[in-house]
Coordinates of C-alpha atoms in Angstrom, one line a residue:
M1 CA 44.5 -43.2 -45.1
M2 CA 43.5 -39.5 -44.9
K3 CA 46.0 -37.1 -46.5
T4 CA 47.5 -34.2 -44.4
E5 CA 45.9 -31.6 -46.7
D6 CA 42.4 -33.2 -46.3
I7 CA 42.8 -33.0 -42.5
N8 CA 43.8 -29.3 -42.8
M9 CA 40.9 -28.6 -45.1
E10 CA 38.4 -30.2 -42.7
S11 CA 39.6 -28.5 -39.6
A12 CA 40.1 -25.0 -41.1
P13 CA 38.1 -22.4 -39.1
R14 CA 35.0 -21.1 -40.8
E15 CA 34.5 -17.5 -41.8
L16 CA 32.4 -15.4 -39.4
T17 CA 29.8 -12.7 -40.0
Q18 CA 27.9 -10.6 -37.5
N19 CA 24.2 -11.2 -37.1
P20 CA 22.6 -7.7 -37.6
L21 CA 19.7 -8.4 -35.2
K22 CA 21.5 -9.8 -32.1
K23 CA 25.0 -8.4 -32.9
I24 CA 26.6 -11.9 -32.3
W25 CA 29.3 -13.5 -34.5
I26 CA 28.2 -16.6 -36.4
P27 CA 29.8 -19.0 -39.0
C28 CA 29.0 -18.2 -42.6
V29 CA 29.3 -19.9 -46.0
N30 CA 30.0 -17.8 -49.0
G31 CA 29.4 -14.7 -46.9
L32 CA 25.9 -15.9 -45.8
P33 CA 25.0 -17.0 -42.3
E34 CA 24.6 -20.8 -41.9
K35 CA 21.0 -21.7 -42.3
H36 CA 18.8 -21.1 -39.2
I37 CA 21.9 -20.7 -36.9
S38 CA 20.8 -17.1 -35.9
Q39 CA 17.4 -18.5 -34.8
R40 CA 18.7 -21.2 -32.6
K41 CA 17.7 -21.0 -28.9
V42 CA 20.2 -21.4 -26.1
C43 CA 19.7 -24.9 -24.7
M44 CA 20.3 -25.2 -21.0
T45 CA 20.1 -29.0 -20.9
N46 CA 21.9 -31.6 -23.1
C47 CA 18.6 -33.4 -23.5
P48 CA 14.9 -32.6 -22.9
T49 CA 13.8 -32.7 -19.3
L50 CA 10.5 -34.1 -17.9
I51 CA 9.5 -32.6 -14.6
V52 CA 7.1 -35.0 -12.8
T53 CA 5.0 -33.8 -9.8
V54 CA 4.3 -36.2 -6.9
G55 CA 1.9 -35.8 -4.0
L56 CA -1.6 -36.1 -2.7
P57 CA -4.4 -33.9 -4.0
A58 CA -4.5 -30.3 -2.6
R59 CA -0.8 -30.2 -1.9
G60 CA 0.0 -27.4 -4.4
K61 CA 1.3 -29.5 -7.3
T62 CA -0.5 -27.5 -9.9
Y63 CA 0.6 -24.2 -8.3
I64 CA 4.2 -25.4 -8.5
S65 CA 3.7 -26.6 -12.1
K66 CA 2.3 -23.4 -13.3
K67 CA 4.9 -21.2 -11.5
L68 CA 7.8 -23.4 -12.8
T69 CA 6.4 -23.3 -16.4
R70 CA 6.0 -19.5 -16.2
Y71 CA 9.5 -19.0 -14.8
L72 CA 11.3 -21.3 -17.3
N73 CA 9.5 -19.7 -20.3
W74 CA 10.4 -16.3 -19.0
I75 CA 14.1 -17.1 -18.8
G76 CA 14.0 -18.5 -22.3
V77 CA 13.5 -22.3 -21.8
P78 CA 10.6 -23.5 -23.9
T79 CA 8.4 -25.2 -21.4
K80 CA 4.8 -26.6 -21.4
E81 CA 2.6 -28.0 -18.6
F82 CA 0.6 -31.2 -19.1
N83 CA -2.2 -31.5 -16.4
V84 CA -3.6 -35.0 -16.3
G85 CA -6.7 -33.8 -14.5
Q86 CA -7.5 -31.7 -17.5
Y87 CA -7.2 -34.7 -19.8
R88 CA -9.6 -36.6 -17.4
R89 CA -12.1 -33.7 -17.6
E90 CA -12.0 -33.8 -21.4
C91 CA -12.6 -37.6 -21.3
V92 CA -15.2 -37.7 -18.6
K93 CA -17.3 -34.6 -19.3
I94 CA -19.4 -34.8 -16.1
Y95 CA -17.8 -35.4 -12.7
K96 CA -20.1 -37.2 -10.3
S97 CA -18.2 -37.9 -7.1
F98 CA -15.1 -39.1 -5.4
E99 CA -16.3 -42.7 -6.2
F100 CA -14.5 -42.2 -9.6
F101 CA -11.1 -42.2 -7.7
R102 CA -11.7 -45.2 -5.5
P103 CA -8.9 -47.7 -5.9
D104 CA -11.4 -50.5 -6.5
N105 CA -13.2 -48.6 -9.3
E106 CA -11.9 -50.6 -12.3
E107 CA -13.5 -48.3 -14.9
G108 CA -12.1 -45.2 -13.2
L109 CA -8.6 -46.7 -13.0
K110 CA -8.8 -47.6 -16.7
I111 CA -9.8 -44.0 -17.7
R112 CA -7.2 -42.4 -15.5
R113 CA -4.5 -44.7 -17.0
Q114 CA -5.6 -43.8 -20.5
C115 CA -5.5 -40.1 -19.7
A116 CA -2.0 -40.4 -18.2
L117 CA -0.8 -42.2 -21.4
A118 CA -2.4 -39.6 -23.6
A119 CA -0.6 -36.8 -21.7
L120 CA 2.7 -38.7 -22.0
N121 CA 2.2 -39.0 -25.8
D122 CA 1.7 -35.3 -26.0
V123 CA 4.8 -34.8 -23.8
R124 CA 6.7 -36.9 -26.4
Q125 CA 5.4 -34.9 -29.3
Y126 CA 6.3 -31.6 -27.5
L127 CA 9.8 -32.5 -26.5
S128 CA 10.8 -34.7 -29.6
V129 CA 9.0 -32.9 -32.4
E130 CA 7.9 -29.4 -31.4
G131 CA 11.3 -28.3 -30.0
G132 CA 10.3 -28.0 -26.3
Q133 CA 13.1 -28.3 -23.8
V134 CA 11.1 -29.0 -20.6
A135 CA 7.7 -30.6 -20.0
V136 CA 5.9 -30.6 -16.7
F137 CA 3.8 -33.7 -16.1
D138 CA 1.3 -32.5 -13.4
A139 CA -0.5 -35.4 -11.7
T140 CA -0.5 -37.2 -8.3
N141 CA 2.0 -40.0 -9.4
T142 CA 1.7 -41.3 -5.9
T143 CA 2.9 -44.9 -6.5
R144 CA 6.4 -46.3 -7.4
E145 CA 4.7 -48.3 -10.1
R146 CA 3.4 -45.1 -11.8
R147 CA 6.7 -43.3 -11.4
G148 CA 8.5 -46.4 -12.8
T149 CA 6.3 -46.3 -15.9
I150 CA 7.1 -42.6 -16.4
T151 CA 10.9 -43.3 -15.8
R152 CA 10.8 -46.1 -18.5
F153 CA 9.0 -43.8 -20.9
A154 CA 11.6 -41.1 -20.4
E155 CA 14.5 -43.5 -20.9
Q156 CA 13.0 -44.8 -24.1
N157 CA 12.7 -41.3 -25.4
R158 CA 16.1 -40.1 -24.0
F159 CA 14.5 -37.5 -21.6
K160 CA 15.9 -36.7 -18.2
V161 CA 13.4 -37.0 -15.3
F162 CA 13.2 -34.7 -12.3
F163 CA 10.6 -35.4 -9.7
V164 CA 9.0 -32.6 -7.6
E165 CA 7.1 -33.9 -4.5
S166 CA 5.0 -31.6 -2.4
V167 CA 4.3 -33.0 1.1
C168 CA 2.0 -31.1 3.5
E169 CA 0.5 -32.3 6.8
D170 CA -0.8 -28.9 7.9
P171 CA -4.6 -29.2 7.8
T172 CA -5.0 -25.4 7.7
V173 CA -2.9 -25.1 4.5
I174 CA -4.8 -28.1 2.9
A175 CA -8.2 -26.6 3.8
E176 CA -7.2 -23.2 2.4
N177 CA -6.0 -24.8 -0.8
I178 CA -9.3 -26.7 -1.3
V179 CA -11.3 -23.6 -0.7
Q180 CA -9.1 -21.2 -2.9
V181 CA -8.5 -23.6 -5.8
K182 CA -10.4 -26.8 -5.9
L183 CA -13.9 -25.2 -5.3
G184 CA -13.3 -23.2 -8.5
S185 CA -12.6 -26.4 -10.4
P186 CA -15.1 -27.5 -13.2
D187 CA -15.6 -30.6 -11.1
Y188 CA -17.6 -28.6 -8.5
T189 CA -19.5 -26.0 -10.6
D190 CA -22.9 -27.2 -9.4
C191 CA -22.0 -27.9 -5.8
N192 CA -22.3 -25.9 -2.7
T193 CA -19.1 -25.3 -0.6
E194 CA -19.8 -27.9 2.1
E195 CA -20.7 -30.6 -0.4
A196 CA -17.6 -29.9 -2.5
V197 CA -15.2 -29.8 0.5
A198 CA -16.6 -33.1 1.8
D199 CA -16.3 -34.8 -1.6
F200 CA -12.8 -33.6 -2.1
M201 CA -11.7 -34.8 1.3
K202 CA -13.0 -38.2 0.4
R203 CA -11.1 -38.0 -2.9
I204 CA -7.9 -37.4 -1.0
K205 CA -8.6 -40.5 1.2
C206 CA -8.8 -42.6 -2.1
Y207 CA -5.1 -41.9 -2.6
E208 CA -3.8 -42.0 1.0
N209 CA -3.6 -45.8 1.4
S210 CA -1.6 -46.4 -1.8
Y211 CA 0.6 -43.3 -1.5
Q212 CA 4.3 -44.1 -1.5
P213 CA 6.3 -40.9 -0.9
L214 CA 9.8 -40.5 -2.5
D215 CA 12.3 -42.0 -0.2
E216 CA 16.0 -41.0 0.1
V217 CA 17.0 -44.7 0.4
L218 CA 14.6 -46.6 -1.8
D219 CA 14.6 -43.8 -4.5
R220 CA 18.3 -42.8 -4.1
D221 CA 18.9 -43.3 -7.9
L222 CA 16.2 -40.8 -8.9
S223 CA 16.7 -37.0 -9.3
F224 CA 14.2 -35.1 -7.1
I225 CA 13.3 -32.3 -4.7
K226 CA 10.9 -32.9 -1.9
V227 CA 9.2 -29.7 -0.7
M228 CA 7.8 -30.1 2.8
D229 CA 5.1 -28.0 4.5
V230 CA 5.1 -25.3 1.8
G231 CA 8.9 -24.7 1.9
R232 CA 9.7 -25.1 5.6
R233 CA 12.1 -27.9 4.7
Y234 CA 13.5 -29.5 1.5
L235 CA 15.2 -32.7 0.5
V236 CA 17.2 -32.6 -2.7
N237 CA 18.6 -35.7 -4.3
R238 CA 20.9 -36.2 -7.4
V239 CA 20.6 -32.9 -9.2
Q240 CA 22.0 -33.8 -12.7
D241 CA 22.4 -30.6 -14.7
H242 CA 22.1 -26.9 -14.9
I243 CA 18.4 -26.8 -15.6
Q244 CA 17.6 -29.0 -12.6
S245 CA 19.8 -26.8 -10.3
R246 CA 17.8 -23.7 -11.6
I247 CA 14.6 -25.5 -10.8
V248 CA 15.7 -26.4 -7.3
Y249 CA 17.0 -22.8 -6.6
Y250 CA 13.6 -21.4 -7.9
L251 CA 11.5 -23.7 -5.8
M252 CA 13.5 -22.9 -2.7
N253 CA 12.8 -19.2 -3.1
I254 CA 9.0 -19.1 -3.7
H255 CA 6.4 -18.8 -0.8
I256 CA 2.7 -18.5 -0.4
T257 CA 2.5 -15.7 2.2
P258 CA -0.1 -13.2 1.1
R259 CA 1.5 -10.0 -0.2
S260 CA 1.5 -7.4 -2.9
I261 CA 4.1 -6.1 -5.3
Y262 CA 3.8 -2.5 -6.5
L263 CA 5.5 -1.6 -9.8
C264 CA 5.8 1.9 -11.2
R265 CA 8.2 3.9 -13.3
H266 CA 10.1 6.9 -12.2
G267 CA 8.4 10.3 -12.5
E268 CA 8.5 11.9 -15.9
S269 CA 12.1 13.0 -16.7
D270 CA 13.5 15.9 -18.8
L271 CA 14.5 13.4 -21.5
N272 CA 11.0 11.9 -21.6
V273 CA 9.6 15.4 -22.2
N274 CA 12.0 15.8 -25.2
G275 CA 11.2 12.4 -26.6
R276 CA 14.7 11.1 -26.0
I277 CA 15.4 7.5 -24.9
G278 CA 17.7 6.3 -22.2
G279 CA 20.1 8.7 -20.6
D280 CA 20.3 9.6 -16.9
S281 CA 18.4 12.9 -16.6
G282 CA 16.5 14.2 -13.6
L283 CA 12.8 14.6 -13.1
S284 CA 10.7 17.3 -14.8
A285 CA 8.4 19.5 -12.8
R286 CA 5.5 17.0 -13.4
G287 CA 7.8 14.1 -12.5
K288 CA 8.6 15.8 -9.1
E289 CA 4.8 16.3 -8.6
F290 CA 4.2 12.5 -9.3
A291 CA 6.9 11.6 -6.7
K292 CA 5.1 13.6 -4.0
C293 CA 1.8 11.9 -5.0
L294 CA 3.4 8.5 -4.9
G295 CA 4.6 9.2 -1.4
K296 CA 1.1 10.1 -0.3
F297 CA -0.4 7.0 -2.1
I298 CA 2.1 4.7 -0.4
Q299 CA 1.4 6.3 3.0
D300 CA -2.4 5.9 2.5
Q301 CA -2.0 2.2 1.6
N302 CA -0.5 1.6 5.1
I303 CA 1.5 -1.4 3.8
K304 CA 3.2 -3.6 6.4
D305 CA 7.0 -3.8 6.3
L306 CA 7.2 -2.3 2.8
K307 CA 10.5 -2.5 1.0
V308 CA 11.3 0.0 -1.7
W309 CA 13.8 -0.8 -4.6
T310 CA 15.1 1.6 -7.2
S311 CA 17.6 1.4 -10.0
Q312 CA 20.9 3.3 -9.7
M313 CA 19.7 6.0 -12.1
K314 CA 19.0 9.6 -11.0
R315 CA 15.3 9.7 -12.0
T316 CA 14.3 6.6 -9.9
I317 CA 16.3 7.8 -6.9
Q318 CA 14.8 11.2 -7.1
T319 CA 11.3 9.6 -7.2
A320 CA 12.1 7.4 -4.1
E321 CA 13.6 10.3 -2.2
A322 CA 10.1 11.9 -2.1
L323 CA 8.7 8.9 -0.3
A324 CA 10.7 9.7 2.8
V325 CA 11.3 5.9 3.5
P326 CA 14.5 3.8 3.2
Y327 CA 15.1 2.4 -0.2
E328 CA 17.6 0.0 -1.8
Q329 CA 19.4 0.7 -5.1
W330 CA 19.8 -2.2 -7.6
K331 CA 22.1 -1.9 -10.6
A332 CA 20.1 -4.8 -12.2
L333 CA 17.1 -2.4 -12.3
N334 CA 18.8 0.1 -14.6
E335 CA 17.0 0.9 -17.9
I336 CA 17.9 -1.1 -21.0
D337 CA 21.2 0.1 -22.5
A338 CA 20.4 1.7 -25.9
G339 CA 24.1 1.8 -26.8
V340 CA 24.8 4.2 -29.6
C341 CA 21.2 5.3 -29.5
E342 CA 21.3 6.6 -25.9
E343 CA 19.6 10.0 -25.6
L344 CA 18.5 10.1 -29.2
M345 CA 14.9 10.8 -30.4
Y346 CA 13.3 8.1 -32.5
E347 CA 13.4 10.5 -35.4
E348 CA 17.2 10.8 -35.0
I349 CA 17.5 7.0 -34.8
Q350 CA 15.6 6.7 -38.1
Q351 CA 17.7 9.4 -39.7
H352 CA 21.1 8.0 -38.6
F353 CA 20.4 4.3 -38.2
P354 CA 17.4 3.4 -40.4
L355 CA 18.5 -0.3 -40.7
E356 CA 18.8 -0.6 -36.9
F357 CA 15.3 1.0 -36.5
A358 CA 13.7 -1.5 -38.9
L359 CA 15.5 -4.5 -37.4
R360 CA 14.3 -3.5 -33.9
D361 CA 10.7 -3.3 -35.2
Q362 CA 11.1 -6.8 -36.8
D363 CA 12.0 -8.5 -33.5
K364 CA 12.0 -6.1 -30.6
Y365 CA 12.6 -8.8 -28.0
R366 CA 15.8 -10.2 -29.5
Y367 CA 17.1 -7.0 -31.2
R368 CA 20.3 -5.7 -29.5
Y369 CA 21.3 -2.1 -29.8
P370 CA 24.8 -1.6 -31.2
K371 CA 27.0 -1.5 -28.1
G372 CA 23.9 -1.9 -26.0
E373 CA 21.3 -4.5 -24.9
S374 CA 18.2 -6.4 -26.0
Y375 CA 15.1 -7.2 -24.0
E376 CA 16.4 -10.8 -24.0
D377 CA 19.6 -9.5 -22.3
L378 CA 17.5 -7.5 -19.9
V379 CA 15.5 -10.6 -18.8
Q380 CA 18.7 -12.4 -17.9
R381 CA 19.9 -9.3 -16.0
L382 CA 16.6 -9.2 -14.1
E383 CA 16.5 -12.8 -13.0
P384 CA 18.1 -12.1 -9.5
V385 CA 15.5 -9.4 -9.0
I386 CA 12.7 -11.9 -9.7
M387 CA 14.2 -14.4 -7.3
E388 CA 14.4 -11.8 -4.6
L389 CA 10.9 -10.6 -5.3
E390 CA 9.7 -14.2 -4.9
R391 CA 11.5 -14.4 -1.5
Q392 CA 10.1 -11.0 -0.2
E393 CA 6.7 -10.0 0.9
N394 CA 5.5 -6.4 0.2
V395 CA 7.8 -4.5 -2.2
L396 CA 7.5 -1.3 -4.3
V397 CA 9.8 -1.3 -7.3
V398 CA 10.5 2.1 -8.9
C399 CA 12.0 1.4 -12.2
H400 CA 11.9 2.1 -16.0
Q401 CA 9.7 1.2 -19.0
A402 CA 11.7 -1.7 -20.4
V403 CA 12.5 -3.1 -16.9
M404 CA 8.8 -2.8 -15.8
R405 CA 7.7 -4.7 -19.0
C406 CA 10.1 -7.5 -18.2
L407 CA 8.9 -7.8 -14.6
L408 CA 5.3 -7.6 -15.6
A409 CA 5.7 -10.3 -18.3
Y410 CA 7.0 -12.6 -15.6
F411 CA 4.1 -12.1 -13.2
L412 CA 1.4 -12.0 -16.0
D413 CA 2.9 -14.9 -18.0
K414 CA 3.4 -12.9 -21.2
S415 CA 5.3 -14.3 -24.2
A416 CA 8.5 -12.8 -25.6
D417 CA 6.5 -11.3 -28.5
E418 CA 4.1 -9.6 -26.2
L419 CA 6.7 -8.4 -23.6
P420 CA 8.2 -5.4 -25.5
Y421 CA 4.8 -3.9 -26.2
L422 CA 3.2 -4.1 -22.7
K423 CA 1.8 -0.7 -21.7
C424 CA 3.5 0.8 -18.7
P425 CA 2.5 4.5 -18.6
L426 CA 4.3 7.1 -16.5
H427 CA 2.6 8.2 -13.3
T428 CA 0.7 5.0 -12.9
V429 CA 1.2 2.3 -10.2
L430 CA 0.4 -1.4 -10.8
K431 CA -0.5 -3.4 -7.8
L432 CA 0.2 -7.1 -8.3
T433 CA -1.4 -9.6 -5.8
P434 CA -0.6 -13.3 -6.3
V435 CA -3.8 -15.4 -6.4
A436 CA -4.2 -19.2 -6.8
Y437 CA -2.6 -19.8 -10.2
G438 CA -2.0 -16.3 -11.4
C439 CA -1.8 -12.6 -10.4
K440 CA -4.5 -10.0 -9.8
V441 CA -3.6 -6.6 -11.3
E442 CA -4.9 -3.2 -10.2
S443 CA -3.9 -0.1 -12.1
V444 CA -3.8 3.1 -10.1
C445 CA -3.3 6.4 -12.0
L446 CA -2.1 9.1 -9.7
N447 CA -3.6 11.9 -11.9
V448 CA -0.4 13.8 -12.7
E449 CA -0.1 14.5 -16.4
A450 CA 2.9 13.0 -18.3
V451 CA 4.1 12.5 -21.9
N452 CA 3.2 9.2 -23.6
T453 CA 6.4 7.1 -24.2
H454 CA 4.7 4.0 -25.6
R455 CA 5.5 3.3 -29.3
D456 CA 3.4 0.6 -31.0
R457 CA 4.9 -1.7 -33.6
P458 CA 4.3 -0.1 -37.0
E459 CA 2.7 -2.1 -39.8
N460 CA 5.6 -1.8 -42.2
V461 CA 8.8 -3.2 -40.6
D462 CA 10.7 -3.7 -43.9
I463 CA 14.2 -2.2 -44.1
S464 CA 13.2 -0.4 -47.3
R465 CA 10.2 1.5 -45.8
M466 CA 9.8 5.2 -46.0
A467 CA 10.7 7.4 -43.0
E468 CA 7.1 8.4 -42.5
E469 CA 6.1 4.7 -42.2
A470 CA 8.8 4.0 -39.7
L471 CA 7.9 7.0 -37.5
F472 CA 4.1 6.6 -37.8
T473 CA 3.7 5.2 -34.2
V474 CA 6.2 7.6 -32.5
P475 CA 4.3 9.3 -29.6
A476 CA 4.1 13.1 -29.6
H477 CA 6.8 15.1 -27.7
E478 CA 8.3 18.6 -27.5

């Protein structure tokens, strides 16, 4: 029987120490943080999740897969897409015709089965060994037999499964998808448009007879969302956890209506001119000139039903005021909070907080300013903005350097390491136009001079570095 003192010893609370990078309290042993605990990622699901697409070809499954993967990675959930069509192309180097997909083509069936199993093996490796939290299995998965195989695979490996079915009967949408996406596929590099469309329509026919859509009665035990006619209607069944609810919420907000999103920073501010970060100063003379030019640029673009969003900080509101159009203020769009470093020059941060300056250079995305925020915090704060941007059509966002980096990283699928170093110069407008599986970017400089506020990561990020090395990449200022 266990003694009372043993129980007391085992249940005694551990000592805590503050992680210098993230400023969070963590357990320690002999004054040192527990091994790797500071590097652990937040897990939003109690076991890995396998998202499985369902639907006929040209129904937007890959579009959904890529957007979901991009969104989940952006919010900090390690996610990877596994496109079975890509496995098939690697296996069968030359695509001949739709005949490969005929249900009576034994050789084709065998190859497609092998490709699906190869993809599932890679899913297992990613979720069980490589530390992934979500895998997106992108294929037609049109039969209950195939979905049953995937469900058994998931059960054997203790993964949760969430099916995402895309159903579309609108011939215009299907034809548009074929022309925009499928004709650019490696399968049709040597085909003219008419031949390619005809072949792909026959490929769809190969799946139609055996297609068994998800059914709310027959499949009532499965977790799924059914997206009908590109988001006109939805059917959601048995959402099991937080990550699945996030996926449902996201999918119910995206749309395919053509539109553009315009991102720019406020005009140059007085603190920008002095090389000071943060703060809430007004615009410099050049910043006011940019605001006027921005108003003329937006007017010349003649954008239908444009919405304008700003932060609640003076410099973005002053910039929007010059547009002479209604605008909406978002607190979520405020610049990253630099805490004790607000309104300091980089030289002053190095002088007063050299350790903090070095730690930020070591991991700029996760570093949190004392009494302030990190880029990681900022991404979480900006998630409602991204959701609303996905819901809207044409929007101009007048924001700040760190905020613009986070928004840009979402649309351009940039990693956490790349995000804090994306270049977002003052007095430049970025026009983002969603296309097929990505985003087209046009950069428009409005030709009003401004200081450079971009600081590259210095080569030496060690805490013992000399001040000159730390300040080597600081941009010039007054």
